[in-house]
Amino acid sequence: MRILVIGSGAREHALLRALRRDPDVTDLHIAPGNAGTTVLAQAHPVDVADPSAIAALAEQVRPDLVVIGPEVPLVNGAADALRARGVAVFGPSAAAARIEGSKAFAKDVMAAAGVPTARAVAVTDEAGIDAALDACGSPYVVKDDGLAAGKGVVVTEDRAAAAAHARAVLEHGHPVLVEEYLAGPEVSLFAVCDGRVALPLLPAQDFKRVGDGDSGPNTGGMGAYAPLPWAPAGLVDTVQRTVLDPVLAEMSLRGTPFAGLLYAGLVITAAGPKVIEFNCRFGDPETQVVLELLDTPLGKLLAAAAAGGLGDTLLSWRGAAAVTVVIAAENYPGPPVTGDVISGAEGDGILHAGTVRTDDGLVVSAGGRVLSVVGTGSDLAKARESAYALAASVHLRGSHYRTDIALAAAEGRVHVPGTA
Ligand code: AMP
Ligand code: GLY
């Protein structure tokens, strides 16, 4: 099987790594990729935001399957452009990708499907801000209802800061969503979907804030781990029954079946799992740990989903734990410092994101999230040791990473509210 992966992050590097392990995958291509992906796949330049450029590339590469990593091409209709040319693709149509592209659309789908989620009030002008904050209460959750790469959300007890964020988003011409705050640990659950069947992968936990102890602003994700030793019994079955199956049924009913990766961002509240967001693609950095633990051949799985034939596929998992730590450039999540030489970035378990190779063979930083190191072990404590040993072996001037990824879980300090 020849597979073309679209994207350039550590998520795509992890996808390539997992696809390489599949004996049926003989030929891998990546567009545009990064300095780390070239050893696994042949690289092609492409503007990922342009569906017709992706389709033209596919006509040249002639893959058996295209796997689309990021949300932007999906929301722009890359999967539609490929399907229109008869190319098999793992990724939803633009109409189905709205589940990520518009939070208001996602809320509408959840309301129709009876999916538990936070109460939300849409705000379209400044005059509506105060009433929405009053209705939802403190801590205030104020969201930019446009693609914001995980950085458009402010959660704060500071009323003035909440109102200021709402005004700033409106000034950018985006609608605002104010939400009820959900208390409890967060879970990212991915499901491989073929339009009818949703097949959940292992639940993982992401760390969105830039600093240790969940301090500082939100980022695209600073680390992740799986499995979740603290997860309530039957969590995945509950989410399948209350979230995944109803959403797939509702999307089909609307004539826009969801085929691709459905990412449910959940809070495990005292009243059970509730959805805070959906994404229409693999999460970054959770993919780095989830795929590290997957034993089932990935190419065959994604091809089956793309062909609408998941049926009753059963997945197998390594009985191990995985931790990933994101190494970010100086000043991230603000505008990152780029162009610095990275050393120690070769080796198993070091996945690249914002990296490029210069003409003289040096690897230099080219983005906010630069690398994602992945460690595994028989438990989370050992997986942490291995991930942090890798992180310490990388040198990039001014870079930073969190030191507490998976620490609370490894020490048994993550609790679902209302449980002992
Ligand atoms: P989102 O972009 O919607 O995933 O939000 C980013 C982050 O903000 C989430 O991962 C949560 O940490 C936090 N967040 C979003 N919505 C809520 C909510 N309703 N209650 C509590 N935290 C939230
Ligand atoms: N890790 C969060 C995301 O992929 O959106």
JSON list of N, CA, C and O and ligand atoms in Angstrom, two decimals, residues 11 71 100 149-150 188 190 205-208 219-224 263 277-279 281-288 369, ligand 2:
[
{"chain": "A", "resi": 11, "resn": "ARG", "atom": "N", "xyz": [2.58, 15.14, 15.03]},
{"chain": "A", "resi": 11, "resn": "ARG", "atom": "CA", "xyz": [1.46, 14.21, 14.79]},
{"chain": "A", "resi": 11, "resn": "ARG", "atom": "C", "xyz": [1.69, 13.43, 13.49]},
{"chain": "A", "resi": 11, "resn": "ARG", "atom": "O", "xyz": [1.53, 12.21, 13.46]},
{"chain": "A", "resi": 71, "resn": "GLU", "atom": "N", "xyz": [-6.39, 20.27, 10.57]},
{"chain": "A", "resi": 71, "resn": "GLU", "atom": "CA", "xyz": [-7.79, 20.63, 10.34]},
{"chain": "A", "resi": 71, "resn": "GLU", "atom": "C", "xyz": [-7.98, 21.56, 9.15]},
{"chain": "A", "resi": 71, "resn": "GLU", "atom": "O", "xyz": [-9.00, 21.52, 8.48]},
{"chain": "A", "resi": 100, "resn": "GLU", "atom": "N", "xyz": [-15.55, 20.63, 13.93]},
{"chain": "A", "resi": 100, "resn": "GLU", "atom": "CA", "xyz": [-14.44, 21.35, 14.55]},
{"chain": "A", "resi": 100, "resn": "GLU", "atom": "C", "xyz": [-14.42, 22.82, 14.14]},
{"chain": "A", "resi": 100, "resn": "GLU", "atom": "O", "xyz": [-14.15, 23.69, 14.97]},
{"chain": "A", "resi": 149, "resn": "ALA", "atom": "N", "xyz": [-6.49, 27.10, 16.63]},
{"chain": "A", "resi": 149, "resn": "ALA", "atom": "CA", "xyz": [-5.38, 26.21, 17.00]},
{"chain": "A", "resi": 149, "resn": "ALA", "atom": "C", "xyz": [-5.26, 26.05, 18.52]},
{"chain": "A", "resi": 149, "resn": "ALA", "atom": "O", "xyz": [-4.17, 26.03, 19.07]},
{"chain": "A", "resi": 150, "resn": "GLY", "atom": "N", "xyz": [-6.41, 25.93, 19.19]},
{"chain": "A", "resi": 150, "resn": "GLY", "atom": "CA", "xyz": [-6.40, 25.68, 20.64]},
{"chain": "A", "resi": 150, "resn": "GLY", "atom": "C", "xyz": [-6.03, 26.88, 21.47]},
{"chain": "A", "resi": 150, "resn": "GLY", "atom": "O", "xyz": [-5.92, 26.79, 22.69]},
{"chain": "A", "resi": 188, "resn": "SER", "atom": "N", "xyz": [-8.88, 13.21, 26.13]},
{"chain": "A", "resi": 188, "resn": "SER", "atom": "CA", "xyz": [-9.02, 13.24, 24.67]},
{"chain": "A", "resi": 188, "resn": "SER", "atom": "C", "xyz": [-9.28, 11.82, 24.22]},
{"chain": "A", "resi": 188, "resn": "SER", "atom": "O", "xyz": [-8.46, 10.93, 24.46]},
{"chain": "A", "resi": 190, "resn": "PHE", "atom": "N", "xyz": [-10.04, 9.60, 20.85]},
{"chain": "A", "resi": 190, "resn": "PHE", "atom": "CA", "xyz": [-10.10, 9.57, 19.38]},
{"chain": "A", "resi": 190, "resn": "PHE", "atom": "C", "xyz": [-10.93, 8.37, 18.94]},
{"chain": "A", "resi": 190, "resn": "PHE", "atom": "O", "xyz": [-10.81, 7.29, 19.52]},
{"chain": "A", "resi": 205, "resn": "GLN", "atom": "N", "xyz": [-4.52, 11.93, 27.87]},
{"chain": "A", "resi": 205, "resn": "GLN", "atom": "CA", "xyz": [-4.69, 13.27, 28.46]},
{"chain": "A", "resi": 205, "resn": "GLN", "atom": "C", "xyz": [-3.64, 14.20, 27.90]},
{"chain": "A", "resi": 205, "resn": "GLN", "atom": "O", "xyz": [-2.46, 13.84, 27.78]},
{"chain": "A", "resi": 206, "resn": "ASP", "atom": "N", "xyz": [-4.10, 15.40, 27.55]},
{"chain": "A", "resi": 206, "resn": "ASP", "atom": "CA", "xyz": [-3.27, 16.44, 26.95]},
{"chain": "A", "resi": 206, "resn": "ASP", "atom": "C", "xyz": [-3.03, 17.52, 28.02]},
{"chain": "A", "resi": 206, "resn": "ASP", "atom": "O", "xyz": [-3.82, 17.67, 28.94]},
{"chain": "A", "resi": 207, "resn": "PHE", "atom": "N", "xyz": [-1.96, 18.26, 27.90]},
{"chain": "A", "resi": 207, "resn": "PHE", "atom": "CA", "xyz": [-1.66, 19.39, 28.79]},
{"chain": "A", "resi": 207, "resn": "PHE", "atom": "C", "xyz": [-1.64, 20.66, 27.96]},
{"chain": "A", "resi": 207, "resn": "PHE", "atom": "O", "xyz": [-0.71, 20.89, 27.20]},
{"chain": "A", "resi": 208, "resn": "LYS", "atom": "N", "xyz": [-2.70, 21.48, 28.11]},
{"chain": "A", "resi": 208, "resn": "LYS", "atom": "CA", "xyz": [-2.89, 22.61, 27.21]},
{"chain": "A", "resi": 208, "resn": "LYS", "atom": "C", "xyz": [-2.12, 23.86, 27.63]},
{"chain": "A", "resi": 208, "resn": "LYS", "atom": "O", "xyz": [-1.72, 24.66, 26.80]},
{"chain": "A", "resi": 219, "resn": "THR", "atom": "N", "xyz": [-2.00, 26.58, 24.93]},
{"chain": "A", "resi": 219, "resn": "THR", "atom": "CA", "xyz": [-1.15, 26.34, 23.76]},
{"chain": "A", "resi": 219, "resn": "THR", "atom": "C", "xyz": [-1.86, 25.31, 22.88]},
{"chain": "A", "resi": 219, "resn": "THR", "atom": "O", "xyz": [-2.97, 24.89, 23.19]},
{"chain": "A", "resi": 220, "resn": "GLY", "atom": "N", "xyz": [-1.19, 24.87, 21.83]},
{"chain": "A", "resi": 220, "resn": "GLY", "atom": "CA", "xyz": [-1.71, 23.75, 21.04]},
{"chain": "A", "resi": 220, "resn": "GLY", "atom": "C", "xyz": [-1.59, 22.42, 21.76]},
{"chain": "A", "resi": 220, "resn": "GLY", "atom": "O", "xyz": [-2.16, 21.43, 21.33]},
{"chain": "A", "resi": 221, "resn": "GLY", "atom": "N", "xyz": [-0.86, 22.37, 22.88]},
{"chain": "A", "resi": 221, "resn": "GLY", "atom": "CA", "xyz": [-0.65, 21.13, 23.64]},
{"chain": "A", "resi": 221, "resn": "GLY", "atom": "C", "xyz": [0.83, 20.95, 23.94]},
{"chain": "A", "resi": 221, "resn": "GLY", "atom": "O", "xyz": [1.65, 20.99, 23.03]},
{"chain": "A", "resi": 222, "resn": "MET", "atom": "N", "xyz": [1.17, 20.76, 25.21]},
{"chain": "A", "resi": 222, "resn": "MET", "atom": "CA", "xyz": [2.58, 20.71, 25.64]},
{"chain": "A", "resi": 222, "resn": "MET", "atom": "C", "xyz": [3.04, 19.31, 26.03]},
{"chain": "A", "resi": 222, "resn": "MET", "atom": "O", "xyz": [4.21, 19.11, 26.35]},
{"chain": "A", "resi": 223, "resn": "GLY", "atom": "N", "xyz": [2.11, 18.34, 26.01]},
{"chain": "A", "resi": 223, "resn": "GLY", "atom": "CA", "xyz": [2.51, 16.98, 26.37]},
{"chain": "A", "resi": 223, "resn": "GLY", "atom": "C", "xyz": [1.26, 16.13, 26.51]},
{"chain": "A", "resi": 223, "resn": "GLY", "atom": "O", "xyz": [0.14, 16.65, 26.52]},
{"chain": "A", "resi": 224, "resn": "ALA", "atom": "N", "xyz": [1.45, 14.83, 26.60]},
{"chain": "A", "resi": 224, "resn": "ALA", "atom": "CA", "xyz": [0.31, 13.93, 26.72]},
{"chain": "A", "resi": 224, "resn": "ALA", "atom": "C", "xyz": [0.78, 12.59, 27.26]},
{"chain": "A", "resi": 224, "resn": "ALA", "atom": "O", "xyz": [1.98, 12.29, 27.21]},
{"chain": "A", "resi": 263, "resn": "TYR", "atom": "N", "xyz": [-12.37, 13.39, 17.20]},
{"chain": "A", "resi": 263, "resn": "TYR", "atom": "CA", "xyz": [-11.64, 13.62, 18.45]},
{"chain": "A", "resi": 263, "resn": "TYR", "atom": "C", "xyz": [-12.63, 14.25, 19.41]},
{"chain": "A", "resi": 263, "resn": "TYR", "atom": "O", "xyz": [-13.12, 15.35, 19.16]},
{"chain": "A", "resi": 277, "resn": "GLU", "atom": "N", "xyz": [-15.27, 19.94, 23.31]},
{"chain": "A", "resi": 277, "resn": "GLU", "atom": "CA", "xyz": [-15.08, 20.27, 21.89]},
{"chain": "A", "resi": 277, "resn": "GLU", "atom": "C", "xyz": [-14.92, 18.98, 21.10]},
{"chain": "A", "resi": 277, "resn": "GLU", "atom": "O", "xyz": [-14.60, 17.93, 21.64]},
{"chain": "A", "resi": 278, "resn": "PHE", "atom": "N", "xyz": [-15.16, 19.11, 19.80]},
{"chain": "A", "resi": 278, "resn": "PHE", "atom": "CA", "xyz": [-14.78, 18.05, 18.86]},
{"chain": "A", "resi": 278, "resn": "PHE", "atom": "C", "xyz": [-13.71, 18.59, 17.94]},
{"chain": "A", "resi": 278, "resn": "PHE", "atom": "O", "xyz": [-13.73, 19.77, 17.57]},
{"chain": "A", "resi": 279, "resn": "ASN", "atom": "N", "xyz": [-12.79, 17.71, 17.54]},
{"chain": "A", "resi": 279, "resn": "ASN", "atom": "CA", "xyz": [-11.90, 18.03, 16.44]},
{"chain": "A", "resi": 279, "resn": "ASN", "atom": "C", "xyz": [-12.13, 16.98, 15.36]},
{"chain": "A", "resi": 279, "resn": "ASN", "atom": "O", "xyz": [-12.60, 15.87, 15.64]},
{"chain": "A", "resi": 281, "resn": "ARG", "atom": "N", "xyz": [-9.88, 15.55, 13.41]},
{"chain": "A", "resi": 281, "resn": "ARG", "atom": "CA", "xyz": [-8.56, 15.03, 13.02]},
{"chain": "A", "resi": 281, "resn": "ARG", "atom": "C", "xyz": [-7.86, 14.51, 14.27]},
{"chain": "A", "resi": 281, "resn": "ARG", "atom": "O", "xyz": [-8.32, 14.74, 15.38]},
{"chain": "A", "resi": 282, "resn": "PHE", "atom": "N", "xyz": [-6.75, 13.81, 14.05]},
{"chain": "A", "resi": 282, "resn": "PHE", "atom": "CA", "xyz": [-5.94, 13.35, 15.18]},
{"chain": "A", "resi": 282, "resn": "PHE", "atom": "C", "xyz": [-5.46, 14.56, 15.99]},
{"chain": "A", "resi": 282, "resn": "PHE", "atom": "O", "xyz": [-5.12, 15.61, 15.42]},
{"chain": "A", "resi": 283, "resn": "GLY", "atom": "N", "xyz": [-5.39, 14.41, 17.30]},
{"chain": "A", "resi": 283, "resn": "GLY", "atom": "CA", "xyz": [-4.89, 15.48, 18.17]},
{"chain": "A", "resi": 283, "resn": "GLY", "atom": "C", "xyz": [-3.37, 15.45, 18.23]},
{"chain": "A", "resi": 283, "resn": "GLY", "atom": "O", "xyz": [-2.74, 14.41, 18.07]},
{"chain": "A", "resi": 284, "resn": "ASP", "atom": "N", "xyz": [-2.82, 16.62, 18.46]},
{"chain": "A", "resi": 284, "resn": "ASP", "atom": "CA", "xyz": [-1.38, 16.77, 18.60]},
{"chain": "A", "resi": 284, "resn": "ASP", "atom": "C", "xyz": [-1.16, 17.47, 19.94]},
{"chain": "A", "resi": 284, "resn": "ASP", "atom": "O", "xyz": [-1.66, 18.58, 20.11]},
{"chain": "A", "resi": 285, "resn": "PRO", "atom": "N", "xyz": [-0.52, 16.85, 20.92]},
{"chain": "A", "resi": 285, "resn": "PRO", "atom": "CA", "xyz": [0.40, 15.71, 20.87]},
{"chain": "A", "resi": 285, "resn": "PRO", "atom": "C", "xyz": [-0.17, 14.35, 21.28]},
{"chain": "A", "resi": 285, "resn": "PRO", "atom": "O", "xyz": [0.61, 13.39, 21.37]},
{"chain": "A", "resi": 286, "resn": "GLU", "atom": "N", "xyz": [-1.48, 14.19, 21.49]},
{"chain": "A", "resi": 286, "resn": "GLU", "atom": "CA", "xyz": [-1.99, 12.90, 21.98]},
{"chain": "A", "resi": 286, "resn": "GLU", "atom": "C", "xyz": [-1.67, 11.75, 21.02]},
{"chain": "A", "resi": 286, "resn": "GLU", "atom": "O", "xyz": [-1.44, 10.61, 21.44]},
{"chain": "A", "resi": 287, "resn": "THR", "atom": "N", "xyz": [-1.70, 12.06, 19.70]},
{"chain": "A", "resi": 287, "resn": "THR", "atom": "CA", "xyz": [-1.42, 11.02, 18.70]},
{"chain": "A", "resi": 287, "resn": "THR", "atom": "C", "xyz": [-0.07, 10.35, 18.95]},
{"chain": "A", "resi": 287, "resn": "THR", "atom": "O", "xyz": [0.09, 9.15, 18.74]},
{"chain": "A", "resi": 288, "resn": "GLN", "atom": "N", "xyz": [0.89, 11.16, 19.42]},
{"chain": "A", "resi": 288, "resn": "GLN", "atom": "CA", "xyz": [2.24, 10.64, 19.61]},
{"chain": "A", "resi": 288, "resn": "GLN", "atom": "C", "xyz": [2.25, 9.50, 20.65]},
{"chain": "A", "resi": 288, "resn": "GLN", "atom": "O", "xyz": [3.04, 8.58, 20.53]},
{"chain": "A", "resi": 369, "resn": "ARG", "atom": "N", "xyz": [6.00, 24.80, 18.33]},
{"chain": "A", "resi": 369, "resn": "ARG", "atom": "CA", "xyz": [6.26, 23.47, 18.88]},
{"chain": "A", "resi": 369, "resn": "ARG", "atom": "C", "xyz": [7.30, 22.83, 17.97]},
{"chain": "A", "resi": 369, "resn": "ARG", "atom": "O", "xyz": [7.03, 22.58, 16.80]},
{"chain": "B", "resi": 2, "resn": "GLY", "atom": "N1", "xyz": [-4.04, 18.51, 21.59]},
{"chain": "B", "resi": 2, "resn": "GLY", "atom": "C1", "xyz": [-5.10, 19.35, 21.20]},
{"chain": "B", "resi": 2, "resn": "GLY", "atom": "C2", "xyz": [-5.43, 19.34, 19.79]},
{"chain": "B", "resi": 2, "resn": "GLY", "atom": "O1", "xyz": [-4.89, 18.60, 18.99]},
{"chain": "B", "resi": 2, "resn": "GLY", "atom": "O2", "xyz": [-6.31, 20.10, 19.43]}
]
